[in-house]
PDB file of C-alpha atoms in Angstrom:
ATOM      1  CA  MET A   1     -10.076 -67.402 159.255  1.00 51.00           C
ATOM      2  CA  THR A   2     -10.428 -63.713 158.504  1.00 63.00           C
ATOM      3  CA  LYS A   3     -13.381 -62.743 156.266  1.00 83.00           C
ATOM      4  CA  VAL A   4     -14.502 -66.363 156.138  1.00 88.00           C
ATOM      5  CA  VAL A   5     -15.616 -66.366 159.806  1.00 91.00           C
ATOM      6  CA  ALA A   6     -14.511 -69.933 160.431  1.00 93.00           C
ATOM      7  CA  PHE A   7     -11.983 -71.857 162.472  1.00 92.00           C
ATOM      8  CA  GLY A   8      -9.513 -73.645 160.224  1.00 94.00           C
ATOM      9  CA  ALA A   9      -6.460 -74.144 162.411  1.00 95.00           C
ATOM     10  CA  ALA A  10      -5.142 -74.524 165.921  1.00 95.00           C
ATOM     11  CA  VAL A  11      -1.853 -72.936 166.918  1.00 96.00           C
ATOM     12  CA  GLU A  12       0.530 -72.875 169.854  1.00 97.00           C
ATOM     13  CA  ILE A  13       1.795 -69.486 171.071  1.00 97.00           C
ATOM     14  CA  PRO A  14       5.421 -70.165 172.087  1.00 97.00           C
ATOM     15  CA  SER A  15       6.409 -66.545 172.703  1.00 96.00           C
ATOM     16  CA  GLU A  16       5.550 -63.633 174.929  1.00 97.00           C
ATOM     17  CA  SER A  17       3.695 -60.769 173.276  1.00 97.00           C
ATOM     18  CA  PHE A  18       5.835 -57.990 171.835  1.00 97.00           C
ATOM     19  CA  GLU A  19       5.368 -54.581 170.254  1.00 98.00           C
ATOM     20  CA  GLU A  20       6.229 -54.066 166.572  1.00 96.00           C
ATOM     21  CA  HIS A  21       4.877 -51.314 164.331  1.00 93.00           C
ATOM     22  CA  ASP A  22       6.065 -52.525 160.910  1.00 91.00           C
ATOM     23  CA  PRO A  23       2.970 -53.500 158.883  1.00 88.00           C
ATOM     24  CA  ILE A  24       2.555 -57.215 158.167  1.00 86.00           C
ATOM     25  CA  TRP A  25      -0.287 -56.612 155.684  1.00 84.00           C
ATOM     26  CA  THR A  26      -1.713 -53.579 153.904  1.00 85.00           C
ATOM     27  CA  PRO A  27      -3.298 -51.606 156.755  1.00 81.00           C
ATOM     28  CA  LYS A  28      -6.417 -49.483 156.602  1.00 86.00           C
ATOM     29  CA  ALA A  29      -5.836 -45.734 156.980  1.00 89.00           C
ATOM     30  CA  GLY A  30      -4.683 -44.960 160.515  1.00 87.00           C
ATOM     31  CA  GLU A  31      -4.628 -48.622 161.537  1.00 89.00           C
ATOM     32  CA  ASP A  32      -1.776 -49.860 163.708  1.00 90.00           C
ATOM     33  CA  CYS A  33      -1.709 -53.388 165.125  1.00 90.00           C
ATOM     34  CA  PRO A  34       1.467 -53.364 167.225  1.00 94.00           C
ATOM     35  CA  TRP A  35       0.823 -56.212 169.711  1.00 95.00           C
ATOM     36  CA  ARG A  36       2.078 -59.477 168.293  1.00 96.00           C
ATOM     37  CA  PHE A  37       3.275 -62.936 169.251  1.00 96.00           C
ATOM     38  CA  GLN A  38       4.838 -65.856 167.453  1.00 96.00           C
ATOM     39  CA  ILE A  39       2.671 -68.827 166.529  1.00 96.00           C
ATOM     40  CA  ARG A  40       3.404 -72.451 165.714  1.00 97.00           C
ATOM     41  CA  PRO A  41       0.769 -74.385 163.706  1.00 97.00           C
ATOM     42  CA  GLU A  42      -0.553 -77.495 165.459  1.00 98.00           C
ATOM     43  CA  VAL A  43      -3.469 -78.464 163.171  1.00 97.00           C
ATOM     44  CA  MET A  44      -4.303 -77.060 159.739  1.00 96.00           C
ATOM     45  CA  ALA A  45      -7.648 -78.282 158.385  1.00 97.00           C
ATOM     46  CA  ASP A  46      -8.542 -78.520 154.726  1.00 97.00           C
ATOM     47  CA  GLU A  47     -11.024 -75.793 153.805  1.00 94.00           C
ATOM     48  CA  GLU A  48     -13.982 -78.185 153.557  1.00 96.00           C
ATOM     49  CA  ARG A  49     -13.421 -79.070 157.248  1.00 96.00           C
ATOM     50  CA  TRP A  50     -13.337 -75.501 158.610  1.00 95.00           C
ATOM     51  CA  VAL A  51     -15.863 -74.951 161.404  1.00 93.00           C
ATOM     52  CA  PRO A  52     -18.179 -71.954 160.893  1.00 93.00           C
ATOM     53  CA  ALA A  53     -17.718 -69.648 163.885  1.00 91.00           C
ATOM     54  CA  GLU A  54     -21.432 -68.843 164.010  1.00 92.00           C
ATOM     55  CA  GLU A  55     -22.140 -72.452 165.027  1.00 91.00           C
ATOM     56  CA  LEU A  56     -19.964 -71.997 168.141  1.00 91.00           C
ATOM     57  CA  ARG A  57     -20.881 -68.422 169.024  1.00 89.00           C
ATOM     58  CA  GLU A  58     -22.967 -69.276 172.085  1.00 91.00           C
ATOM     59  CA  GLN A  59     -20.304 -71.657 173.439  1.00 92.00           C
ATOM     60  CA  LEU A  60     -17.317 -69.286 173.237  1.00 86.00           C
ATOM     61  CA  GLU A  61     -16.081 -67.195 176.133  1.00 86.00           C
ATOM     62  CA  PHE A  62     -14.435 -63.821 175.529  1.00 76.00           C
TER      63      PHE A  62
END
């Protein structure tokens, strides 16, 4: 989750990516995040079960 630096959900991405410039949150000055896709929640964990991302850092591939 953003600012928490933890994994709290798993989602399916049922759409292709698309470009949209309407803000979906209050952007920082000059920020534009146009590449989007639809998501469908698969698993939503309670906050006490979120997995800290730092614990998985060495196992993730980017």
